[in-house]
Coordinates of C-alpha atoms and ligand atoms in Angstrom, one line a residue:
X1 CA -10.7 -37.7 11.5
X2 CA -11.9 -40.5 13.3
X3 CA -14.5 -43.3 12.8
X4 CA -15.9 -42.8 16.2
X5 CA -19.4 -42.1 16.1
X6 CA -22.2 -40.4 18.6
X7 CA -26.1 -41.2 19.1
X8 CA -28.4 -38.6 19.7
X9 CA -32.0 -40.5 20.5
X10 CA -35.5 -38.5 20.3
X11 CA -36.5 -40.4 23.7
X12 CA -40.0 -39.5 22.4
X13 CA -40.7 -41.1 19.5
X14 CA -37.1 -43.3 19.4
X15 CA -36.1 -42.0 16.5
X16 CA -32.0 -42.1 16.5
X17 CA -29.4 -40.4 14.5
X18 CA -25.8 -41.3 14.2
X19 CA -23.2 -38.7 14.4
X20 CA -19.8 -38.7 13.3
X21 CA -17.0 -37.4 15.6
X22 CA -13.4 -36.2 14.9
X23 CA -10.7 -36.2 16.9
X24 CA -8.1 -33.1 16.1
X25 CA -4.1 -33.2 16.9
X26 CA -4.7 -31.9 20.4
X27 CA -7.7 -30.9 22.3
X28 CA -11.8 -32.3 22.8
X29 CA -13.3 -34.4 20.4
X30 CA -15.9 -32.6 18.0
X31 CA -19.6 -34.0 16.8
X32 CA -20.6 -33.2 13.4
X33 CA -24.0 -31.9 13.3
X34 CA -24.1 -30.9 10.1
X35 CA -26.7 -32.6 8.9
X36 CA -28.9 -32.5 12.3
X37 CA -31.5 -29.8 10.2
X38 CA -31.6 -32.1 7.2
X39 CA -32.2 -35.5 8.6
X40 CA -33.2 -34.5 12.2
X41 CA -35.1 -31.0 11.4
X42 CA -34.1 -30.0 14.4
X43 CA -31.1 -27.6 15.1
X44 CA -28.4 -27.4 17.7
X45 CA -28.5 -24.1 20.7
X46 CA -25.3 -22.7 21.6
X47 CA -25.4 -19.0 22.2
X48 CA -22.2 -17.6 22.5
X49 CA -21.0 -20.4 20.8
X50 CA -18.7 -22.2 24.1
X51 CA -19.6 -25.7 23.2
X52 CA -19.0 -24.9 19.2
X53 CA -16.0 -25.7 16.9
X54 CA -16.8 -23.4 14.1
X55 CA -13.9 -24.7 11.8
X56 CA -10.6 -26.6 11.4
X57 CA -7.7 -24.4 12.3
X58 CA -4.3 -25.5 12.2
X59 CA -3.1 -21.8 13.0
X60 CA -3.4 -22.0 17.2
X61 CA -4.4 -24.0 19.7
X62 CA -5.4 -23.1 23.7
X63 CA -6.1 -26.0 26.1
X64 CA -8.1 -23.7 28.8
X65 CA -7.8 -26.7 32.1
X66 CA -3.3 -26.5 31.5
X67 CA -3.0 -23.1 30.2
X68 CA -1.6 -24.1 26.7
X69 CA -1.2 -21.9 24.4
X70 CA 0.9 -22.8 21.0
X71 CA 1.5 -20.9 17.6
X72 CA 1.4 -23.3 14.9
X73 CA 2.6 -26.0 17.6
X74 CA 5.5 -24.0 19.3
X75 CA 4.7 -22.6 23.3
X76 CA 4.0 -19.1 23.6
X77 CA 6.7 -19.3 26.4
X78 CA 9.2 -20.2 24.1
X79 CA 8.3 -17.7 21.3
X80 CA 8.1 -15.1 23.5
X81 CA 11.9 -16.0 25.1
X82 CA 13.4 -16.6 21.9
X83 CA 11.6 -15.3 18.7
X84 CA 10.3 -12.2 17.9
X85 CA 7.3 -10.3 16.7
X86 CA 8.0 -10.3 12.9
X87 CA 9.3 -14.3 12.8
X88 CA 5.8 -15.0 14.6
X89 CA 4.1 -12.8 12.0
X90 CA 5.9 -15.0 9.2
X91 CA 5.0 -18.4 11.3
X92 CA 1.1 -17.9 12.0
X93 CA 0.8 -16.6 8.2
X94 CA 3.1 -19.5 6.2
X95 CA 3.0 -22.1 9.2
X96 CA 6.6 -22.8 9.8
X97 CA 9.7 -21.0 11.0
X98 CA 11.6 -18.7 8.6
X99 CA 15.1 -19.4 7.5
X100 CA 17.2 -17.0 7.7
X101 CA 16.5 -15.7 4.1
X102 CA 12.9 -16.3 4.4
X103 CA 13.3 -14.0 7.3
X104 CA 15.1 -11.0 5.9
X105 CA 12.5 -10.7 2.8
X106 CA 9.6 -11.2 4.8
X107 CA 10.9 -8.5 7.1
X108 CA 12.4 -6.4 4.4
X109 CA 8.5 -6.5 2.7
X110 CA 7.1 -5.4 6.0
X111 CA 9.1 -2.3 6.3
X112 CA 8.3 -1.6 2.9
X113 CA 4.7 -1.4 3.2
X114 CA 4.6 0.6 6.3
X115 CA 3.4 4.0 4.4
X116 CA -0.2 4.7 3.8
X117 CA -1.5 6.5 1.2
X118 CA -1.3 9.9 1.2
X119 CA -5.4 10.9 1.0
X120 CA -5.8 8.8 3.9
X121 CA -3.9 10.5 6.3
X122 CA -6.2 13.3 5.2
X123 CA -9.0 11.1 6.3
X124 CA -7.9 12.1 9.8
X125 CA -9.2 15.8 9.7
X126 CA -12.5 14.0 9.6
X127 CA -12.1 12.8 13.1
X128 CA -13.0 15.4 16.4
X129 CA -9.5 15.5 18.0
X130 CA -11.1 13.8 21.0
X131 CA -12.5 10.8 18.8
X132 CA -12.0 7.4 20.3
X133 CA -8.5 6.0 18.6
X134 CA -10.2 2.6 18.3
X135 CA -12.9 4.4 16.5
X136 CA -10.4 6.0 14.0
X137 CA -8.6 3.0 13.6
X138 CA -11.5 0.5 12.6
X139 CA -12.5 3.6 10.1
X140 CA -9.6 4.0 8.6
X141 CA -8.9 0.5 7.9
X142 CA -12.2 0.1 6.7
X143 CA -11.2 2.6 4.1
X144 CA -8.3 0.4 3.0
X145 CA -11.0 -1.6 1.2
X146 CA -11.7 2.0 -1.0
X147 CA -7.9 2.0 -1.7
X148 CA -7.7 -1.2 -2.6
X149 CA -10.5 -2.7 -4.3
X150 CA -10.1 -3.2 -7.6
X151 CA -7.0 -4.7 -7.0
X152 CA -8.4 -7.2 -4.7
X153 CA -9.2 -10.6 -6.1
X154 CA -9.6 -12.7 -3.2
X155 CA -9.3 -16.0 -5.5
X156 CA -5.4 -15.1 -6.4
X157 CA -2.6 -16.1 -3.8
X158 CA -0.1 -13.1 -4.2
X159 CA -3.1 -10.2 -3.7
X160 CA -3.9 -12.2 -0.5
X161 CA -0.4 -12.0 0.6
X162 CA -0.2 -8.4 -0.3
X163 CA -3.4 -8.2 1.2
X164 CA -1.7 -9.6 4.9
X165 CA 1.1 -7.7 4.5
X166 CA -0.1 -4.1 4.1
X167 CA -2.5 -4.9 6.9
X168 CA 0.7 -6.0 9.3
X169 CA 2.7 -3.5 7.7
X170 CA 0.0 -0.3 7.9
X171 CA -1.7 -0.5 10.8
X172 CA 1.0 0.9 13.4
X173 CA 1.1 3.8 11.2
X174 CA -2.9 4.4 10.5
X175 CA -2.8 3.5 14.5
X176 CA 0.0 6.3 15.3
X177 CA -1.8 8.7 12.7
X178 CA -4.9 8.5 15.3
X179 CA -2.7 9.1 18.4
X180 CA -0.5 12.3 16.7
X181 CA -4.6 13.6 15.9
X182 CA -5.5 12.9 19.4
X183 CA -2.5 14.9 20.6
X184 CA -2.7 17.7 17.9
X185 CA 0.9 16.8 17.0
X186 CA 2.0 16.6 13.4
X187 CA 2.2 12.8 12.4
X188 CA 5.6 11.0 11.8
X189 CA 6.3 9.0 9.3
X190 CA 7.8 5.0 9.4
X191 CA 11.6 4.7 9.4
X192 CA 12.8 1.7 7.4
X193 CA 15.9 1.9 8.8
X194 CA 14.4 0.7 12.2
X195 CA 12.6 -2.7 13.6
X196 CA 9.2 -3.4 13.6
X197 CA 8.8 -2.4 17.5
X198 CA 11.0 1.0 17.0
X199 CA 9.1 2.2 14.2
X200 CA 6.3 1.8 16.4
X201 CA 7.5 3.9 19.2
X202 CA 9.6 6.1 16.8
X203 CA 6.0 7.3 15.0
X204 CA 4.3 7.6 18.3
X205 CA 6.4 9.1 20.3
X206 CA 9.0 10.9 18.1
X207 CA 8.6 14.7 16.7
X208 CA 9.7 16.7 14.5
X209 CA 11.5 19.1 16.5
X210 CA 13.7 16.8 18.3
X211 CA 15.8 13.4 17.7
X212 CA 13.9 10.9 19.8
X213 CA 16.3 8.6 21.5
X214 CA 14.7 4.6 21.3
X215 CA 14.8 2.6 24.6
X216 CA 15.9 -0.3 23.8
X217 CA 13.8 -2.0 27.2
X218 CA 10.9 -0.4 25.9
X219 CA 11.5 -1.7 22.2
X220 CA 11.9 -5.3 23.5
X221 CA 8.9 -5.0 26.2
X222 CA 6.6 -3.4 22.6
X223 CA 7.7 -6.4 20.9
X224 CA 7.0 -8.9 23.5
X225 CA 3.7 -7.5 24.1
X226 CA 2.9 -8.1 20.7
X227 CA 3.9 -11.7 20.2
X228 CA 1.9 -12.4 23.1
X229 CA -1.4 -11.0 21.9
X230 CA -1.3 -12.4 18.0
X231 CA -3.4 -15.2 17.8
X232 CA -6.2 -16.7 20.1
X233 CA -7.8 -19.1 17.8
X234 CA -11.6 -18.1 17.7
X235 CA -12.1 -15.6 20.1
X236 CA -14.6 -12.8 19.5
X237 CA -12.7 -10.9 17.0
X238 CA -10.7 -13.2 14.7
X239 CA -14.7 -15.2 14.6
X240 CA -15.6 -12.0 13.4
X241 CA -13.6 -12.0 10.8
X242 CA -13.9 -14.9 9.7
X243 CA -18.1 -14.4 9.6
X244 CA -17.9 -10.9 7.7
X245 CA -14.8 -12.8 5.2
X246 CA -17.2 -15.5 4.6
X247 CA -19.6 -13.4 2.4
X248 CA -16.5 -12.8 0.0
X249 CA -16.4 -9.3 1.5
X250 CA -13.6 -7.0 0.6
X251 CA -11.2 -8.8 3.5
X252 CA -9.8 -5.1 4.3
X253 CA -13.9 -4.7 5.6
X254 CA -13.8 -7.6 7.3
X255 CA -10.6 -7.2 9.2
X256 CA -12.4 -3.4 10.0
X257 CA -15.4 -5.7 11.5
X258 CA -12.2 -7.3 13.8
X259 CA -11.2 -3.9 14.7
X260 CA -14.7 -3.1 16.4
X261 CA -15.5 -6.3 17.7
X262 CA -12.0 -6.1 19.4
X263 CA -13.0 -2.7 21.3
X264 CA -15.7 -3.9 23.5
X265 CA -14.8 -4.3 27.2
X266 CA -15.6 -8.2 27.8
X267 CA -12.8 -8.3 24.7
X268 CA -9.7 -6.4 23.5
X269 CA -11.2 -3.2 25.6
X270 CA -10.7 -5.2 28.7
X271 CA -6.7 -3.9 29.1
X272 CA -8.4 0.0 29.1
X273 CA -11.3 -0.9 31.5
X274 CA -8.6 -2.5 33.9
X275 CA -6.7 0.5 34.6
X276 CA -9.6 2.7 34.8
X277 CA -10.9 0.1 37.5
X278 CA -7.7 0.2 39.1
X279 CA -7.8 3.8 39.4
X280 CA -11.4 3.9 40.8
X281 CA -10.5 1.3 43.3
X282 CA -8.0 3.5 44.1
X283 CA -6.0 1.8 47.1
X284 CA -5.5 -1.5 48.5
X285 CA -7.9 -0.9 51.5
X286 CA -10.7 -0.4 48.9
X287 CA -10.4 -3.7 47.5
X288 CA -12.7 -5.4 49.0
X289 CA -15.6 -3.6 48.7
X290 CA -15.0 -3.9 45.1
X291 CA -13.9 -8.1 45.1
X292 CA -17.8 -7.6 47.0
X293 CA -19.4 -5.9 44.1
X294 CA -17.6 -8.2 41.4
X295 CA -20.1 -11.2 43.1
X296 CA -23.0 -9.3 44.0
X297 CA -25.3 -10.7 40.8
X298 CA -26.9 -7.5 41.3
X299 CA -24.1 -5.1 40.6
X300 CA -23.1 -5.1 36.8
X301 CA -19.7 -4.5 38.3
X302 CA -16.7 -6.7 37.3
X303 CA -13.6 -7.9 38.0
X304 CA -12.4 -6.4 34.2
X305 CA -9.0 -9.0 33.3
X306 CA -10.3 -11.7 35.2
X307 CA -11.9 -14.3 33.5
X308 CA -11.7 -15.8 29.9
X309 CA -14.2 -18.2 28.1
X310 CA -11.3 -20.8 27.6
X311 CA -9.2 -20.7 30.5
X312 CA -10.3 -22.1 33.8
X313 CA -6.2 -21.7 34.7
X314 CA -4.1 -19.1 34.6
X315 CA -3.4 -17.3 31.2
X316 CA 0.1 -18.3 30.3
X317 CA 0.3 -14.5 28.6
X318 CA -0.6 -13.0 31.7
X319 CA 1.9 -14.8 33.4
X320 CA 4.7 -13.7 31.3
X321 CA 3.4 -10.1 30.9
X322 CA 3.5 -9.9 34.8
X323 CA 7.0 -10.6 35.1
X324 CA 7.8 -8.4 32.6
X325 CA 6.3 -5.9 34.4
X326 CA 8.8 -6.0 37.2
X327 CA 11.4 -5.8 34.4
X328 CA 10.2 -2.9 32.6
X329 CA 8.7 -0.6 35.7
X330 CA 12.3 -1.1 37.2
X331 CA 14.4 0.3 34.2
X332 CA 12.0 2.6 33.2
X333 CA 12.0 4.5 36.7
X334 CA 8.5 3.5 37.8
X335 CA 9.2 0.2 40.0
X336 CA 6.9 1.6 42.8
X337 CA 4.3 2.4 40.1
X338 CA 1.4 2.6 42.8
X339 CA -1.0 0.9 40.3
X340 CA 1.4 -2.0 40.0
X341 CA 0.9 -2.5 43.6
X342 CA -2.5 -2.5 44.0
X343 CA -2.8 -4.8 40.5
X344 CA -0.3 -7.3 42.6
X345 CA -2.5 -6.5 45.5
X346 CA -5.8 -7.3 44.1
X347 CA -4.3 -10.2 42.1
X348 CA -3.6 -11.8 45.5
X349 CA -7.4 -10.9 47.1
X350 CA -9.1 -12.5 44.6
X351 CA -7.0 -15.6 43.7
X352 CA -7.5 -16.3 47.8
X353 CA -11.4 -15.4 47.2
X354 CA -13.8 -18.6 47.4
X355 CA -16.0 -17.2 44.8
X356 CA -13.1 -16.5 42.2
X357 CA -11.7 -19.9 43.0
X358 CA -14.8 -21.5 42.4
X359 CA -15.1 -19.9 39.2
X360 CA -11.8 -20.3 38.0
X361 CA -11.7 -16.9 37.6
X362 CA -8.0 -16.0 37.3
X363 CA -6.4 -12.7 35.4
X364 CA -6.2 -13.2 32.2
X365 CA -3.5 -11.7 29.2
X366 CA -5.3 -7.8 29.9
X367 CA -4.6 -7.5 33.2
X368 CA -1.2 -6.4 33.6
X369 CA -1.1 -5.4 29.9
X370 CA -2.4 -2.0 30.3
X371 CA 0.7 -1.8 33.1
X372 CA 3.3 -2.1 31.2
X373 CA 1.7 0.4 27.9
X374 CA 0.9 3.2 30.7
X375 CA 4.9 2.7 31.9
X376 CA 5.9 3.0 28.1
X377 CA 3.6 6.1 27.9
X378 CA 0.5 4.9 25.8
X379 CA -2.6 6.7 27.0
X380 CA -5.2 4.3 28.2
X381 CA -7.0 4.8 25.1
X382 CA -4.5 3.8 23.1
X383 CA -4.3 0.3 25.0
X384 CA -6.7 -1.7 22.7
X385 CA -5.2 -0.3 20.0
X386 CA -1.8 -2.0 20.8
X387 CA -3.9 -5.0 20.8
X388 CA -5.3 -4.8 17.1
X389 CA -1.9 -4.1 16.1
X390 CA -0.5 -7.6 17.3
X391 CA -4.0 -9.8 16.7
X392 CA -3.9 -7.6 13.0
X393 CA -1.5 -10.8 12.4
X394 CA -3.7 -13.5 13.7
X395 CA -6.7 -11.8 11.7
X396 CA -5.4 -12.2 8.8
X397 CA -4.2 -15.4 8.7
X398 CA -7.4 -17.0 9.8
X399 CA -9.2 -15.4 6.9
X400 CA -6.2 -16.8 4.5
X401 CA -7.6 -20.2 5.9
X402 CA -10.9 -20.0 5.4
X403 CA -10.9 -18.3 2.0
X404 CA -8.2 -21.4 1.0
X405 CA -10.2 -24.3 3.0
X406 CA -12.5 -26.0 -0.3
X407 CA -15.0 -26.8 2.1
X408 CA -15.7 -23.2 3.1
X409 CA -18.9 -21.5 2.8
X410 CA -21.0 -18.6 4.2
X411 CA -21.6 -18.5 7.5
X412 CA -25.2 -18.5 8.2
X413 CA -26.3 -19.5 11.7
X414 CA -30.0 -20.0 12.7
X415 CA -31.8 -19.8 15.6
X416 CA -34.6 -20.6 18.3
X417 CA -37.4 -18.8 17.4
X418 CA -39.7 -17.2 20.7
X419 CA -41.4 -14.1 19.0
X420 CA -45.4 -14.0 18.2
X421 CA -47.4 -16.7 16.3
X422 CA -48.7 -16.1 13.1
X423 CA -50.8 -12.7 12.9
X424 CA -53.0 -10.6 10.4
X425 CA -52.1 -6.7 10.5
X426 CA -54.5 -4.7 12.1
X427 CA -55.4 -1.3 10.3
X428 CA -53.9 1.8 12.4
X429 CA -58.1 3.2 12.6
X430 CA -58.4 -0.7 15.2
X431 CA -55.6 -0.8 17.0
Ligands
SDX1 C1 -9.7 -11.3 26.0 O1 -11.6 -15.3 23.8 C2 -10.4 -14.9 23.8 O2 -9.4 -15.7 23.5 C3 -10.1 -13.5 24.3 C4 -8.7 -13.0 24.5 C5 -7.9 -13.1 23.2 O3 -6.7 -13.2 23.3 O4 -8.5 -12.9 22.1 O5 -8.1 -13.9 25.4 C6 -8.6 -11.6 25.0 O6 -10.8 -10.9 25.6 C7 -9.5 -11.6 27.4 C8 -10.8 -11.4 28.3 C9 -10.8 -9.9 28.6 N1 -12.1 -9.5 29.3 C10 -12.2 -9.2 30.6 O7 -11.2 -9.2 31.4 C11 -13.5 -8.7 31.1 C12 -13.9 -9.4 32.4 N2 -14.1 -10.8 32.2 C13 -15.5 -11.2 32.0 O8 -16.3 -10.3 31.3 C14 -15.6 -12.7 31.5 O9 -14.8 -13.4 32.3 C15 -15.3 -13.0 30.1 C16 -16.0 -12.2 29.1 C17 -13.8 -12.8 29.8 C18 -15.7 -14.5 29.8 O10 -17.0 -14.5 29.9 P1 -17.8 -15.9 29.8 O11 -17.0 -17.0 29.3 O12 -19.1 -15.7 29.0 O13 -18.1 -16.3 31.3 P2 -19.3 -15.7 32.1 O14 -19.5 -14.3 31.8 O15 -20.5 -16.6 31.8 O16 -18.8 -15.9 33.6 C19 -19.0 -17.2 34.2 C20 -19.3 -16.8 35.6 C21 -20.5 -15.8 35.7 O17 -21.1 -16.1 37.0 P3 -22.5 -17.0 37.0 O18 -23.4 -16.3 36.0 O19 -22.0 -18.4 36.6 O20 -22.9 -16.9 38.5 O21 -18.2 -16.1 36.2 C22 -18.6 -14.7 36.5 C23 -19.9 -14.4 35.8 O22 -20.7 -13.5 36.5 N3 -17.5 -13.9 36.1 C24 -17.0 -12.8 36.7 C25 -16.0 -12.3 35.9 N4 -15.9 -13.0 34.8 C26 -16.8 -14.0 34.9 N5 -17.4 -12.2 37.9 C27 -16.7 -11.2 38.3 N6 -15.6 -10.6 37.6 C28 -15.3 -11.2 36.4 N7 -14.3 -10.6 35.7

């Protein structure tokens, strides 16, 4: 924390307030408002929240201008090269590396916990076999907090960590529950005897009627896929979670809230609404009539995984992702993958457009994502759900922070108030 201080001045009557500011590790400077509303009455405007630091974290951090991105201080690039999906579970939720003990029990828990209880798997005859699987998923997970209630006292360190860990552990399975409903197939259950990523595919993709043969490409591009999308700091979701945690909520509900905020198309639904742009658009002579309509202000039309509230740069995930891409489509058979093309195609359009440039508009982590799931055999609808499967880790170790940070409270924003004046009601006989 720093000494430094800021004045904000009422230029009309000259009244002044001093401000405090802090200076983090890494990143912009913050201003500490809190007690504007007391001393100032006035509060401070900010909707959508991009000028507002609505904590301390020491979980992630993202500098938007270099396209930064570190878990608990180590480059994405570098996890992504040389760790894996479980170690970066265990190093957003404890904050350090694993040893190599620490490692084995952590991932020896994990596959321990990947069951669900039996009663909720009936919970999935509730569901039309064309439900949305984001929309089973954020139910069923919101049902958690049924199964586990009584036994959940947020104030005691070991039910939190059982709390993270079923929530890592569970939701591949609750997710590949709603994709066997969706297909009218008879679900599988986890294997402990394989990884994290291969369980994932196994209970997918496996049936009963025939040994299901795991492709070792698609094992590694699964787990890569996931260490790239497990923490953001605050983006829409993990806020979320943090807001619906800070009542004291059963955290199972709150990670549920995640879930759904996670599914809307500016968000987490943004690796679905790419391909099913890239399918409308169709071919590359088509693109620019739609790079048009992306900047007419009035066509709702956008240019879905471009643009991100933090980075004015590239995003160092979508980077990574679309070399992988090559990678995967060309040992998985599909290295012409027409859709490929035209992503590469429309990648280059745009990042040559004035108005994108100006913007610093530039694809972010969804927009070869849903690529590489469609080559591995994931229905489009199934896309976001891959997401809350890797950000499940990021979730829940944001709401370990906050329910651990002394200073925490509930999160109650206000507002700027435009409706009518004061009025007296007006019997129905006058009006
Ligand atoms: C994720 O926050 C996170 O960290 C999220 C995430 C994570 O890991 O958790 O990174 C994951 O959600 C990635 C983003 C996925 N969403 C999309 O790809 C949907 C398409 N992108 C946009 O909807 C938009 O860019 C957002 C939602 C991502 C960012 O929105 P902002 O920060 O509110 O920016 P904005 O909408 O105010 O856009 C600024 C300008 C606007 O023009 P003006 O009003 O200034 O004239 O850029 C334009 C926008 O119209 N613009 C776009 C555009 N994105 C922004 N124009 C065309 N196509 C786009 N994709």
């Amino acid at each position: 924390m720093s000494d430094k201080s800021f004045t904000l001045k009422d230029n009309g009557s000259g009244e002044e307030a001093d401000l405090a500011s802090y200076k983090g590790t890494l990143g912009p400077e913050v201003v500490d408002v809190r007690s504007l509303y007391g001393q100032q009455g006035i509060f401070t405007f900010d909707p959508g929240f991009a000028s507002t630091a609505s904590c301390e974290s020491t979980i992630t951090f993202i500098d938007g201008e270099e396209g930064i991105l570190l878990y608990r201080g180590y480059p994405v690039e570098q996890l992504a090269q040389k760790s894996s999906f479980i170690e970066v579970c265990y190093l957003l939720l404890y904050g350090e590396l694993p040893t190599q003990d620490e490692l084995g029990k952590f991932e020896n828990n994990i596959r321990r916990h990947t069951m669900i209880n039996e009663t909720m798997l009936r919970l999935f005859n509730g569901f039309h076999h064309d439900a949305h699987p984001m929309a089973m998923v954020s139910g069923v997970v919101g049902s958690m907090s049924a199964f586990y209630h009584e036994t959940m006292d947020i104030q005691s360190a070991r039910r939190r960590e059982i709390f993270s860990h079923r929530i890592i552990a569970k939701l591949p399975t609750i997710a590949a529950a709603a994709y066997k409903h969706t297909l009218g197939q008879s679900f599988m259950y986890p294997r402990n005897d394989l990884d994290f990523a291969s369980n994932l595919l196994h209970m997918f993709f496996a049936v009963p009627a025939e040994y299901y043969e795991i492709d070792p490409v698609a094992a590694e591009a699964i787990d890569l896929l996931l260490i790239l999308h497990a923490d953001h700091e605050q983006n829409c979701s993990t806020s979320t979670v943090r807001l619906a945690g800070s009542s004291g909520a059963n955290p199972y509900s709150a990670i549920a809230a995640g879930i759904a905020a996670l599914w809307g198309p500016a968000h987490g639904g943004a690796n679905e609404a790419v391909l099913t742009m890239l399918k409308e658009i169709g071919s590359a002579k088509n693109i620019p009539e739609y790079v048009a309509r992306a900047k007419d202000k009035d066509d709702s039309f956008r240019l879905m995984g471009f643009g991100h509230r933090v980075y004015k740069n590239f995003d160092p995930r979508a980077k990574i992702i679309r070399d992988m891409c090559h990678k995967v489509l060309a040992k998985l058979g599909d290295d012409n993958d027409p859709l490929f093309e035209l992503a590469l195609e429309l990648e280059q359009v745009a990042l040559q457009d004035d108005y994108f440039v100006e913007k610093q508009l530039y694809p972010n982590v969804d927009f070869y994502s849903g690529i590489i799931y469609r080559a591995l055999g994931f229905r489009p609808s199934m896309f976001t759900v891959m997401f809350a499967i890797a950000r499940s880790v990021g979730w829940v170790s944001h709401w370990q922070e906050m329910i651990t940070d002394p200073a925490y409270r509930i999160a109650r924003p206000r507002q700027l108030y435009v409706g009518p004046e004061t009025r007296d009601y007006v019997d129905v006989t006058n009006r």
